[in-house]
mmCIF file of C-alpha atoms in Angstrom:
data_model
loop_
_atom_site.group_PDB
_atom_site.id
_atom_site.type_symbol
_atom_site.label_atom_id
_atom_site.label_comp_id
_atom_site.label_asym_id
_atom_site.label_seq_id
_atom_site.Cartn_x
_atom_site.Cartn_y
_atom_site.Cartn_z
ATOM 1 C CA LYS A 1 4.463 -37.983 -3.909
ATOM 2 C CA LYS A 2 7.947 -37.055 -2.439
ATOM 3 C CA LEU A 3 7.539 -34.953 0.969
ATOM 4 C CA HIS A 4 10.638 -32.400 1.362
ATOM 5 C CA ILE A 5 11.615 -30.690 5.329
ATOM 6 C CA LYS A 6 13.341 -28.250 5.481
ATOM 7 C CA SER A 7 14.392 -25.007 5.903
ATOM 8 C CA GLY A 8 15.746 -23.877 3.187
ATOM 9 C CA PHE A 9 16.584 -24.505 -0.617
ATOM 10 C CA GLY A 10 19.386 -26.511 -2.657
ATOM 11 C CA ARG A 11 19.711 -23.810 -4.866
ATOM 12 C CA ASP A 12 22.629 -20.589 -4.501
ATOM 13 C CA ASP A 13 20.699 -17.823 -6.826
ATOM 14 C CA ASN A 14 21.963 -13.947 -5.707
ATOM 15 C CA PHE A 15 18.202 -13.518 -5.560
ATOM 16 C CA LYS A 16 15.597 -16.145 -4.084
ATOM 17 C CA VAL A 17 11.459 -15.541 -2.593
ATOM 18 C CA GLU A 18 9.909 -18.620 -0.984
ATOM 19 C CA LEU A 19 6.336 -18.161 -0.667
ATOM 20 C CA LYS A 20 4.032 -20.127 1.990
ATOM 21 C CA SER A 21 0.918 -20.256 1.738
ATOM 22 C CA TRP A 22 -2.123 -23.763 3.356
ATOM 23 C CA ASP A 23 -3.613 -23.137 -0.565
ATOM 24 C CA ASP A 24 -1.765 -24.465 -3.763
ATOM 25 C CA GLU A 25 -3.723 -22.454 -5.762
ATOM 26 C CA THR A 26 -1.869 -19.294 -3.653
ATOM 27 C CA LEU A 27 1.802 -20.736 -4.328
ATOM 28 C CA VAL A 28 1.280 -21.421 -8.073
ATOM 29 C CA GLY A 29 -0.804 -18.250 -8.562
ATOM 30 C CA ALA A 30 1.569 -15.715 -6.793
ATOM 31 C CA GLY A 31 5.031 -18.259 -7.923
ATOM 32 C CA ARG A 32 3.936 -17.361 -11.332
ATOM 33 C CA ARG A 33 3.342 -13.451 -10.462
ATOM 34 C CA PHE A 34 7.112 -13.593 -9.172
ATOM 35 C CA ARG A 35 8.099 -15.276 -12.502
ATOM 36 C CA GLU A 36 6.409 -13.107 -14.634
ATOM 37 C CA ALA A 37 8.188 -9.573 -12.160
ATOM 38 C CA LEU A 38 11.525 -10.518 -13.092
ATOM 39 C CA GLU A 39 10.921 -11.516 -16.313
ATOM 40 C CA ASN A 40 10.478 -8.394 -17.025
ATOM 41 C CA ILE A 41 13.364 -6.544 -15.138
ATOM 42 C CA GLU A 42 17.003 -5.933 -16.503
ATOM 43 C CA GLY A 43 19.978 -7.765 -15.556
ATOM 44 C CA VAL A 44 18.031 -10.841 -14.050
ATOM 45 C CA SER A 45 18.098 -14.179 -15.613
ATOM 46 C CA GLY A 46 18.472 -18.064 -15.473
ATOM 47 C CA ILE A 47 15.337 -17.541 -13.462
ATOM 48 C CA ASP A 48 13.532 -20.500 -11.551
ATOM 49 C CA ASP A 49 11.385 -21.804 -9.083
ATOM 50 C CA ASN A 50 9.244 -24.753 -7.546
ATOM 51 C CA VAL A 51 5.739 -23.505 -8.948
ATOM 52 C CA SER A 52 4.104 -26.168 -10.989
ATOM 53 C CA THR A 53 0.451 -27.209 -11.184
ATOM 54 C CA GLY A 54 1.344 -31.187 -10.655
ATOM 55 C CA GLN A 55 -0.106 -33.891 -12.252
ATOM 56 C CA THR A 56 -3.894 -34.884 -13.161
ATOM 57 C CA GLU A 57 -5.960 -36.950 -11.583
ATOM 58 C CA LEU A 58 -9.548 -38.157 -11.026
ATOM 59 C CA ARG A 59 -11.016 -38.033 -7.960
ATOM 60 C CA PHE A 60 -13.699 -40.413 -6.657
ATOM 61 C CA SER A 61 -16.031 -39.739 -4.560
ATOM 62 C CA LEU A 62 -19.238 -42.488 -4.450
ATOM 63 C CA THR A 63 -22.502 -41.654 -5.437
ATOM 64 C CA PRO A 64 -25.941 -42.365 -3.192
ATOM 65 C CA GLN A 65 -27.324 -45.762 -4.910
ATOM 66 C CA ALA A 66 -23.529 -46.710 -4.276
ATOM 67 C CA PHE A 67 -24.088 -46.617 -0.901
ATOM 68 C CA ALA A 68 -28.044 -48.382 -1.363
ATOM 69 C CA LEU A 69 -26.048 -51.604 -3.491
ATOM 70 C CA GLY A 70 -23.736 -51.630 -0.085
ATOM 71 C CA MET A 71 -20.933 -50.463 -1.943
ATOM 72 C CA THR A 72 -18.001 -49.049 0.299
ATOM 73 C CA THR A 73 -15.115 -46.839 -0.781
ATOM 74 C CA SER A 74 -12.697 -49.447 -0.197
ATOM 75 C CA ASP A 75 -14.151 -51.467 -2.292
ATOM 76 C CA LEU A 76 -14.608 -49.611 -5.235
ATOM 77 C CA SER A 77 -11.179 -48.315 -4.774
ATOM 78 C CA ARG A 78 -9.502 -52.161 -4.867
ATOM 79 C CA GLN A 79 -11.233 -52.267 -7.465
ATOM 80 C CA LEU A 80 -9.715 -49.897 -9.906
ATOM 81 C CA LEU A 81 -6.396 -50.975 -8.576
ATOM 82 C CA GLN A 82 -7.370 -55.023 -9.887
ATOM 83 C CA ALA A 83 -8.724 -53.348 -12.764
ATOM 84 C CA PHE A 84 -6.046 -50.572 -14.494
ATOM 85 C CA GLY A 85 -3.192 -51.999 -12.082
ATOM 86 C CA GLY A 86 -3.063 -55.455 -11.934
ATOM 87 C CA GLU A 87 -3.935 -58.109 -9.043
ATOM 88 C CA ILE A 88 -1.151 -61.495 -8.549
ATOM 89 C CA VAL A 89 -2.792 -63.773 -8.175
ATOM 90 C CA GLN A 90 -0.352 -66.552 -8.710
ATOM 91 C CA ARG A 91 3.012 -66.723 -8.433
ATOM 92 C CA TYR A 92 6.323 -69.010 -8.728
ATOM 93 C CA GLN A 93 9.261 -69.946 -9.229
ATOM 94 C CA ARG A 94 11.745 -69.754 -12.279
ATOM 95 C CA GLY A 95 14.691 -70.815 -11.909
ATOM 96 C CA LYS A 96 16.428 -67.967 -9.394
ATOM 97 C CA ASP A 97 13.696 -65.677 -10.573
ATOM 98 C CA GLU A 98 9.851 -65.118 -8.456
ATOM 99 C CA VAL A 99 7.426 -64.983 -11.637
ATOM 100 C CA LYS A 100 4.112 -63.009 -10.719
ATOM 101 C CA VAL A 101 1.127 -63.318 -12.958
ATOM 102 C CA ARG A 102 -0.817 -60.649 -12.670
ATOM 103 C CA VAL A 103 -4.943 -60.253 -14.530
ATOM 104 C CA ARG A 104 -6.155 -56.489 -15.129
ATOM 105 C CA TYR A 105 -6.992 -54.691 -18.306
ATOM 106 C CA PRO A 106 -5.472 -55.535 -22.112
ATOM 107 C CA HIS A 107 -3.120 -51.820 -22.367
ATOM 108 C CA GLU A 108 -5.497 -50.917 -25.536
ATOM 109 C CA ALA A 109 -8.502 -50.463 -22.737
ATOM 110 C CA ARG A 110 -6.151 -48.807 -19.843
ATOM 111 C CA ARG A 111 -4.821 -46.141 -22.368
ATOM 112 C CA HIS A 112 -6.876 -43.182 -21.793
ATOM 113 C CA VAL A 113 -9.138 -40.726 -19.257
ATOM 114 C CA ASP A 114 -11.867 -42.380 -21.062
ATOM 115 C CA ASP A 115 -10.843 -46.065 -20.097
ATOM 116 C CA VAL A 116 -11.532 -45.139 -17.332
ATOM 117 C CA LEU A 117 -14.780 -43.513 -17.014
ATOM 118 C CA GLN A 118 -16.454 -46.506 -19.357
ATOM 119 C CA ALA A 119 -14.730 -49.332 -15.953
ATOM 120 C CA ARG A 120 -17.580 -51.518 -15.121
ATOM 121 C CA VAL A 121 -16.973 -52.505 -11.236
ATOM 122 C CA ARG A 122 -19.371 -55.012 -9.801
ATOM 123 C CA THR A 123 -20.862 -54.693 -6.254
ATOM 124 C CA PRO A 124 -22.047 -57.109 -3.138
ATOM 125 C CA ASP A 125 -24.448 -58.736 -4.608
ATOM 126 C CA GLY A 126 -22.559 -59.655 -7.633
ATOM 127 C CA ARG A 127 -24.294 -57.001 -10.400
ATOM 128 C CA VAL A 128 -21.799 -55.290 -12.576
ATOM 129 C CA VAL A 129 -22.816 -51.571 -12.956
ATOM 130 C CA PRO A 130 -21.249 -48.437 -14.908
ATOM 131 C CA LEU A 131 -18.044 -46.614 -12.615
ATOM 132 C CA SER A 132 -21.187 -43.770 -13.369
ATOM 133 C CA GLN A 133 -23.337 -45.272 -11.800
ATOM 134 C CA VAL A 134 -22.177 -45.793 -8.002
ATOM 135 C CA ALA A 135 -19.008 -43.054 -8.278
ATOM 136 C CA GLN A 136 -19.193 -39.409 -8.787
ATOM 137 C CA ILE A 137 -15.523 -38.975 -11.129
ATOM 138 C CA GLU A 138 -14.012 -35.114 -10.708
ATOM 139 C CA PRO A 139 -10.721 -34.429 -12.619
ATOM 140 C CA GLY A 140 -8.275 -32.333 -9.851
ATOM 141 C CA LEU A 141 -4.303 -31.802 -10.288
ATOM 142 C CA GLN A 142 -2.000 -32.715 -7.549
ATOM 143 C CA ARG A 143 2.002 -31.853 -6.905
ATOM 144 C CA LYS A 144 4.381 -33.902 -7.437
ATOM 145 C CA GLU A 145 5.979 -32.832 -5.089
ATOM 146 C CA ILE A 146 5.717 -30.209 -1.253
ATOM 147 C CA THR A 147 8.536 -28.764 0.481
ATOM 148 C CA ARG A 148 7.155 -27.093 3.520
ATOM 149 C CA ILE A 149 9.320 -24.491 5.315
ATOM 150 C CA GLY A 150 8.474 -23.981 9.703
ATOM 151 C CA SER A 151 5.341 -26.576 8.899
ATOM 152 C CA LEU A 152 3.844 -24.982 6.100
ATOM 153 C CA PRO A 153 4.332 -25.812 2.212
ATOM 154 C CA ALA A 154 6.576 -23.516 0.094
ATOM 155 C CA ALA A 155 7.201 -22.581 -3.098
ATOM 156 C CA TYR A 156 10.068 -20.513 -4.688
ATOM 157 C CA VAL A 157 11.799 -18.386 -7.265
ATOM 158 C CA SER A 158 15.376 -17.876 -7.705
ATOM 159 C CA ALA A 159 17.212 -15.724 -10.324
ATOM 160 C CA SER A 160 20.809 -14.796 -10.873
ATOM 161 C CA VAL A 161 21.289 -11.057 -11.048
ATOM 162 C CA ASP A 162 23.777 -9.525 -12.766
ATOM 163 C CA LYS A 163 25.133 -6.339 -10.180
ATOM 164 C CA GLN A 164 26.598 -4.737 -13.051
ATOM 165 C CA ILE A 165 22.834 -3.880 -13.924
ATOM 166 C CA ILE A 166 20.967 -4.169 -10.955
ATOM 167 C CA THR A 167 21.997 -5.465 -6.676
ATOM 168 C CA ALA A 168 19.723 -8.298 -5.562
ATOM 169 C CA ASN A 169 18.957 -5.095 -1.868
ATOM 170 C CA GLU A 170 18.158 -3.283 -5.192
ATOM 171 C CA LEU A 171 15.483 -6.032 -6.875
ATOM 172 C CA VAL A 172 13.499 -7.296 -3.921
ATOM 173 C CA ASN A 173 13.593 -3.153 -2.481
ATOM 174 C CA THR A 174 11.909 -2.944 -6.121
ATOM 175 C CA LEU A 175 9.732 -5.563 -6.245
ATOM 176 C CA GLU A 176 8.361 -4.920 -2.148
ATOM 177 C CA ARG A 177 7.168 -1.419 -4.102
ATOM 178 C CA THR A 178 6.347 -2.424 -6.680
ATOM 179 C CA LEU A 179 4.822 -6.822 -6.104
ATOM 180 C CA VAL A 180 4.497 -6.936 -2.613
ATOM 181 C CA PRO A 181 1.668 -5.244 -2.083
ATOM 182 C CA GLU A 182 -0.170 -6.653 -4.891
ATOM 183 C CA LEU A 183 0.092 -9.948 -4.220
ATOM 184 C CA GLU A 184 -1.054 -9.359 -0.488
ATOM 185 C CA SER A 185 -3.124 -8.029 -1.039
ATOM 186 C CA THR A 186 -5.365 -10.189 -3.460
ATOM 187 C CA TYR A 187 -3.425 -13.951 -1.070
ATOM 188 C CA PRO A 188 -4.281 -13.397 2.476
ATOM 189 C CA ASP A 189 -2.344 -15.813 4.379
ATOM 190 C CA LEU A 190 0.378 -15.789 1.952
ATOM 191 C CA GLN A 191 3.769 -15.053 3.093
ATOM 192 C CA ILE A 192 7.063 -14.429 1.956
ATOM 193 C CA HIS A 193 10.101 -14.140 2.999
ATOM 194 C CA PHE A 194 13.165 -12.879 0.392
ATOM 195 C CA ALA A 195 16.479 -15.505 1.182
ATOM 196 C CA GLY A 196 19.278 -15.889 -0.655
ATOM 197 C CA GLU A 197 21.676 -12.380 -0.971
ATOM 198 C CA ALA A 198 19.630 -10.115 0.106
ATOM 199 C CA GLU A 199 18.997 -12.235 2.696
ATOM 200 C CA GLU A 200 22.984 -12.862 3.579
ATOM 201 C CA GLN A 201 23.280 -9.212 3.321
ATOM 202 C CA ARG A 202 20.935 -8.711 6.353
ATOM 203 C CA GLU A 203 21.989 -10.563 8.372
ATOM 204 C CA THR A 204 25.121 -9.449 8.025
ATOM 205 C CA SER A 205 24.703 -5.688 7.422
ATOM 206 C CA GLY A 206 23.573 -5.748 11.117
ATOM 207 C CA SER A 207 26.742 -8.099 12.735
ATOM 208 C CA MET A 208 28.778 -6.099 11.367
ATOM 209 C CA LEU A 209 27.009 -2.993 12.363
ATOM 210 C CA THR A 210 27.392 -3.762 16.358
ATOM 211 C CA LEU A 211 31.458 -4.560 14.987
ATOM 212 C CA PHE A 212 31.972 -1.445 14.016
ATOM 213 C CA THR A 213 29.807 0.880 16.538
ATOM 214 C CA VAL A 214 32.462 -1.496 18.643
ATOM 215 C CA ALA A 215 35.402 -0.808 17.213
ATOM 216 C CA MET A 216 34.026 3.170 17.576
ATOM 217 C CA LEU A 217 34.391 2.347 21.287
ATOM 218 C CA ALA A 218 37.396 0.542 20.995
ATOM 219 C CA ILE A 219 39.357 3.227 19.139
ATOM 220 C CA TYR A 220 37.327 5.789 21.713
ATOM 221 C CA ILE A 221 38.941 5.095 24.599
ATOM 222 C CA LEU A 222 42.582 4.146 22.953
ATOM 223 C CA LEU A 223 43.188 7.735 21.766
ATOM 224 C CA ALA A 224 40.700 9.431 24.775
ATOM 225 C CA VAL A 225 43.447 7.685 26.909
ATOM 226 C CA PRO A 226 46.928 8.432 25.616
ATOM 227 C CA LEU A 227 46.014 11.770 25.064
ATOM 228 C CA LYS A 228 44.357 12.623 28.812
ATOM 229 C CA SER A 229 40.814 13.986 26.681
ATOM 230 C CA TYR A 230 37.453 13.748 26.489
ATOM 231 C CA ILE A 231 37.139 15.821 23.364
ATOM 232 C CA GLN A 232 40.141 15.430 20.625
ATOM 233 C CA PRO A 233 39.662 12.046 20.454
ATOM 234 C CA VAL A 234 36.178 13.051 19.464
ATOM 235 C CA ILE A 235 38.188 15.701 17.049
ATOM 236 C CA ILE A 236 40.172 12.641 15.533
ATOM 237 C CA MET A 237 36.791 10.726 14.415
ATOM 238 C CA MET A 238 35.579 13.717 12.919
ATOM 239 C CA ALA A 239 37.518 11.996 9.520
ATOM 240 C CA ILE A 240 36.080 9.224 9.785
ATOM 241 C CA PRO A 241 32.353 10.501 8.145
ATOM 242 C CA PHE A 242 34.668 11.559 5.231
ATOM 243 C CA GLY A 243 36.285 8.434 4.571
ATOM 244 C CA ILE A 244 32.689 6.990 4.416
ATOM 245 C CA VAL A 245 31.564 9.511 1.554
ATOM 246 C CA GLY A 246 34.803 8.819 -0.250
ATOM 247 C CA ALA A 247 34.461 5.291 -0.056
ATOM 248 C CA ILE A 248 31.260 5.537 -1.901
ATOM 249 C CA LEU A 249 32.758 8.125 -4.221
ATOM 250 C CA GLY A 250 35.596 5.576 -4.638
ATOM 251 C CA HIS A 251 32.483 3.351 -6.071
ATOM 252 C CA TRP A 252 30.408 6.020 -8.282
ATOM 253 C CA PHE A 253 34.185 6.785 -9.763
ATOM 254 C CA ASN A 254 34.869 2.915 -11.385
ATOM 255 C CA ASP A 255 31.162 2.067 -11.668
ATOM 256 C CA MET A 256 31.096 -0.004 -8.715
ATOM 257 C CA MET A 257 28.117 -1.097 -6.304
ATOM 258 C CA LEU A 258 28.949 -1.186 -3.333
ATOM 259 C CA SER A 259 28.858 -4.972 -1.428
ATOM 260 C CA ILE A 260 30.090 -6.556 1.375
ATOM 261 C CA LEU A 261 32.966 -6.532 1.100
ATOM 262 C CA SER A 262 32.983 -2.468 0.321
ATOM 263 C CA PHE A 263 31.516 -2.585 4.249
ATOM 264 C CA ASN A 264 34.883 -4.806 5.675
ATOM 265 C CA GLY A 265 36.526 -1.714 3.911
ATOM 266 C CA ILE A 266 34.436 0.835 5.156
ATOM 267 C CA VAL A 267 35.367 -1.148 8.451
ATOM 268 C CA ALA A 268 38.539 -0.900 8.122
ATOM 269 C CA LEU A 269 39.122 2.420 6.404
ATOM 270 C CA SER A 270 37.900 4.084 9.785
ATOM 271 C CA GLY A 271 41.041 2.883 11.617
ATOM 272 C CA VAL A 272 43.600 3.956 9.080
ATOM 273 C CA VAL A 273 42.151 8.386 8.485
ATOM 274 C CA VAL A 274 41.807 8.874 12.412
ATOM 275 C CA ASN A 275 45.868 8.196 12.049
ATOM 276 C CA ASP A 276 46.656 11.553 9.844
ATOM 277 C CA SER A 277 44.471 13.683 12.494
ATOM 278 C CA LEU A 278 46.058 11.376 14.830
ATOM 279 C CA LEU A 279 49.348 13.207 14.001
ATOM 280 C CA LEU A 280 48.393 16.705 13.630
ATOM 281 C CA THR A 281 46.272 16.861 17.131
ATOM 282 C CA ALA A 282 49.635 14.949 18.469
ATOM 283 C CA ARG A 283 51.716 17.780 17.621
ATOM 284 C CA PHE A 284 49.959 20.429 18.893
ATOM 285 C CA ASN A 285 49.652 19.509 22.338
ATOM 286 C CA GLU A 286 53.421 18.703 22.053
ATOM 287 C CA ILE A 287 53.039 23.082 20.880
ATOM 288 C CA LYS A 288 51.744 23.363 23.232
ATOM 289 C CA ARG A 289 53.666 21.567 25.984
ATOM 290 C CA SER A 290 56.750 22.714 25.223
ATOM 291 C CA ALA A 291 58.755 26.427 26.836
ATOM 292 C CA ASN A 292 57.929 28.421 23.844
ATOM 293 C CA GLU A 293 54.185 29.328 25.290
ATOM 294 C CA LYS A 294 52.717 30.169 21.674
ATOM 295 C CA SER A 295 49.164 31.359 21.271
ATOM 296 C CA ALA A 296 47.035 28.413 20.054
ATOM 297 C CA PRO A 297 46.594 29.790 16.351
ATOM 298 C CA GLU A 298 50.553 29.722 16.320
ATOM 299 C CA ALA A 299 50.883 26.027 17.405
ATOM 300 C CA ILE A 300 48.423 24.953 14.833
ATOM 301 C CA VAL A 301 49.757 25.838 12.378
ATOM 302 C CA GLU A 302 52.711 24.722 13.403
ATOM 303 C CA ALA A 303 52.172 21.954 13.612
ATOM 304 C CA CYS A 304 50.469 22.238 9.609
ATOM 305 C CA THR A 305 53.508 22.200 8.827
ATOM 306 C CA SER A 306 55.695 19.842 10.265
ATOM 307 C CA ARG A 307 53.210 17.214 10.152
ATOM 308 C CA LEU A 308 52.425 18.033 6.118
ATOM 309 C CA ARG A 309 54.335 15.703 4.206
ATOM 310 C CA ALA A 310 54.501 12.791 7.584
ATOM 311 C CA VAL A 311 50.462 13.300 6.469
ATOM 312 C CA LEU A 312 50.643 13.560 3.029
ATOM 313 C CA LEU A 313 53.939 10.550 2.807
ATOM 314 C CA THR A 314 51.088 8.277 4.770
ATOM 315 C CA SER A 315 47.893 8.546 2.455
ATOM 316 C CA LEU A 316 49.719 8.636 -0.385
ATOM 317 C CA THR A 317 52.420 4.956 0.007
ATOM 318 C CA THR A 318 48.769 3.542 1.342
ATOM 319 C CA PHE A 319 47.111 4.667 -1.863
ATOM 320 C CA VAL A 320 50.140 3.614 -4.829
ATOM 321 C CA GLY A 321 50.641 0.612 -2.768
ATOM 322 C CA LEU A 322 46.082 -0.173 -3.148
ATOM 323 C CA LEU A 323 46.365 0.730 -7.243
ATOM 324 C CA PRO A 324 48.174 -2.053 -8.818
ATOM 325 C CA LEU A 325 44.410 -4.427 -7.022
ATOM 326 C CA LEU A 326 42.164 -1.128 -8.721
ATOM 327 C CA LYS A 327 44.412 -1.735 -11.855
ATOM 328 C CA GLU A 328 43.521 -5.082 -11.696
ATOM 329 C CA THR A 329 42.224 -7.858 -13.885
ATOM 330 C CA ALA A 330 42.096 -11.807 -12.705
ATOM 331 C CA PRO A 331 38.593 -12.545 -12.391
ATOM 332 C CA GLN A 332 40.588 -13.629 -8.642
ATOM 333 C CA ALA A 333 40.940 -10.090 -7.389
ATOM 334 C CA GLN A 334 36.802 -9.419 -8.785
ATOM 335 C CA PHE A 335 36.390 -10.048 -5.205
ATOM 336 C CA ILE A 336 38.976 -7.874 -2.906
ATOM 337 C CA ILE A 337 38.998 -4.473 -5.097
ATOM 338 C CA PRO A 338 35.635 -3.523 -3.211
ATOM 339 C CA ALA A 339 37.293 -3.400 -0.006
ATOM 340 C CA ALA A 340 40.270 -1.669 -1.835
ATOM 341 C CA ILE A 341 38.437 0.698 -3.171
ATOM 342 C CA SER A 342 36.914 1.403 0.324
ATOM 343 C CA LEU A 343 40.029 1.985 1.475
ATOM 344 C CA GLY A 344 42.138 3.857 -0.870
ATOM 345 C CA TYR A 345 39.619 6.554 -2.799
ATOM 346 C CA GLY A 346 38.447 5.974 0.840
ATOM 347 C CA ILE A 347 42.126 6.993 2.547
ATOM 348 C CA MET A 348 42.117 9.898 -0.226
ATOM 349 C CA PHE A 349 39.148 11.989 0.321
ATOM 350 C CA ALA A 350 39.888 12.271 4.050
ATOM 351 C CA THR A 351 42.947 13.009 3.932
ATOM 352 C CA THR A 352 42.407 16.083 2.101
ATOM 353 C CA ILE A 353 39.638 16.568 5.049
ATOM 354 C CA THR A 354 41.839 16.724 7.255
ATOM 355 C CA LEU A 355 44.269 18.785 6.183
ATOM 356 C CA LEU A 356 40.867 21.549 6.373
ATOM 357 C CA LEU A 357 39.940 20.226 9.088
ATOM 358 C CA ILE A 358 40.641 19.598 12.454
ATOM 359 C CA PRO A 359 42.799 22.474 12.062
ATOM 360 C CA SER A 360 39.230 23.994 12.325
ATOM 361 C CA LEU A 361 38.197 22.020 15.231
ATOM 362 C CA MET A 362 40.992 22.572 17.123
ATOM 363 C CA MET A 363 40.502 26.686 16.848
ATOM 364 C CA ILE A 364 37.503 25.834 17.585
ATOM 365 C CA ARG A 365 37.626 23.526 20.734
ATOM 366 C CA GLU A 366 40.712 26.783 22.086
ATOM 367 C CA ASP A 367 38.726 28.894 20.734
ATOM 368 C CA LEU A 368 35.159 26.895 23.891
ATOM 369 C CA LEU A 369 38.401 26.363 25.927
ATOM 370 C CA ALA A 370 39.222 30.492 26.367
ATOM 371 C CA PHE A 371 35.306 31.879 26.211
ATOM 372 C CA PHE A 372 35.324 29.876 28.417
ATOM 373 C CA LEU A 373 37.734 30.114 31.014
ATOM 374 C CA ASN A 374 36.700 33.784 30.938
ATOM 375 C CA ASN A 375 33.394 33.194 31.854
ATOM 376 C CA ARG A 376 34.982 31.354 35.298
ATOM 377 C CA ILE A 377 37.090 34.045 35.322
ATOM 378 C CA ASN A 378 34.576 37.496 36.020
ATOM 379 C CA ASN A 379 32.575 34.819 37.895
ATOM 380 C CA GLU A 380 34.876 34.887 40.449
ATOM 381 C CA TYR A 381 36.347 38.048 40.765
ATOM 382 C CA GLU A 382 32.448 39.326 40.938
ATOM 383 C CA LEU A 383 31.280 36.791 44.269
ATOM 384 C CA THR A 384 34.607 38.293 45.459
#
C-alpha cells in the first residue's frame, strides 16, 4: 500500500474535483457518480480519476475454538506467511552471491484462493487442523493507494474541457446545481472541493476585483486633482461601464468565452476609455474659463465639435492597431486574443457612447449647479 500526503494532484486539467471522506465507499460511490455525470456532458473529454475498488483480500480472525486451543493472531499470520510466502531455512554462499533456501507450499498448492481456504495450520499442542476450524475468513477489498488532503482520505476526478463548448466555470456551476446537492444528501460526510481552472479563476477574480477597485480610486484621484472638481471625474469615469459592455459584446461577436485574460483586458480598458471623456471635459473647462462668457450649451457644443476628430482618431487608431491581432490564427496568439478583444471592442463601444453620454451629463451638471445657485440666492434675499 502506498501512502501519499499532499495538498493537491499533479495532473494539469481544466476541470478537477477533490472528494474527501473517512469512508472509502463514500469516495468510490461519489467518484463514480461524478465520472458518470461528466461522461454525459458535451465538451468534456479525457476523464481520469484515482477512484478504484482496489485489490481483493482475505481478512482472518480467530474463532473461539482457536482461542481454546491456545492460538494467537501472530501464530496464525506467521504460519500462513510461511506456507504461502515462504520461510528462509538456510543461507549459503555461492561465489559472490548469497543463496537463500525458502520452504513453502508447492506452486500448484498456492495459485488460487481456494488453496488458502483448504490450508492447514498447527496448534500449539502439535495438532494439525484445517484453517477453517481456527479462523473466520471474510473477503474484502484493499485500495492500492491512499491519497490524503488535509489529513483526510481523498479521491479526485479530472477532465479536459473544450472551451469552445463549455468553460470550466460553467461546468462547475452545472454540477453544483444538479449533482452536488444529490451527493451531499446521499453522503453526509462527503466534502467536495472544485479545484483546477475553476479554483484558479476564483482566486484570480478575487485579487483582480481588489486591484480594479484600487485602479478606479487612483484614476479618480488623478482626474480630480488637475480638474479641481469632485463631480467631473465621476462624469468622465461613466464611460468605463460602457466599455465593459462593449468588451462583452466583442466576445459575443467573435463567439469567444470570457476568460481571465478577458478580465485583464477590461482592467486595461478602464484606463484607456477615460481619455476621450477627458478630452471633452478639459476642452469644455477651457471654453468656460475663456473671456467669451459662453453659455453652458454653447460651450458643450463647441467642446464636442472641436474635439470630435481627436476622439474618433484616438479610438480608431487603437482599434485598427489591435485588428491584426484579432484576426491572427497562429496558436501562439490565441493566448492574448481575449484581452485584445476586450480592449478593442470596449474602446469603440465606449467612444460611441461617450460622444452622446458625456455632453448630456455635463449639461445635467450645469443645470443642477444653476438650480442650487438660484435657490441659494433666493434664500439669501429672503433673509435680508
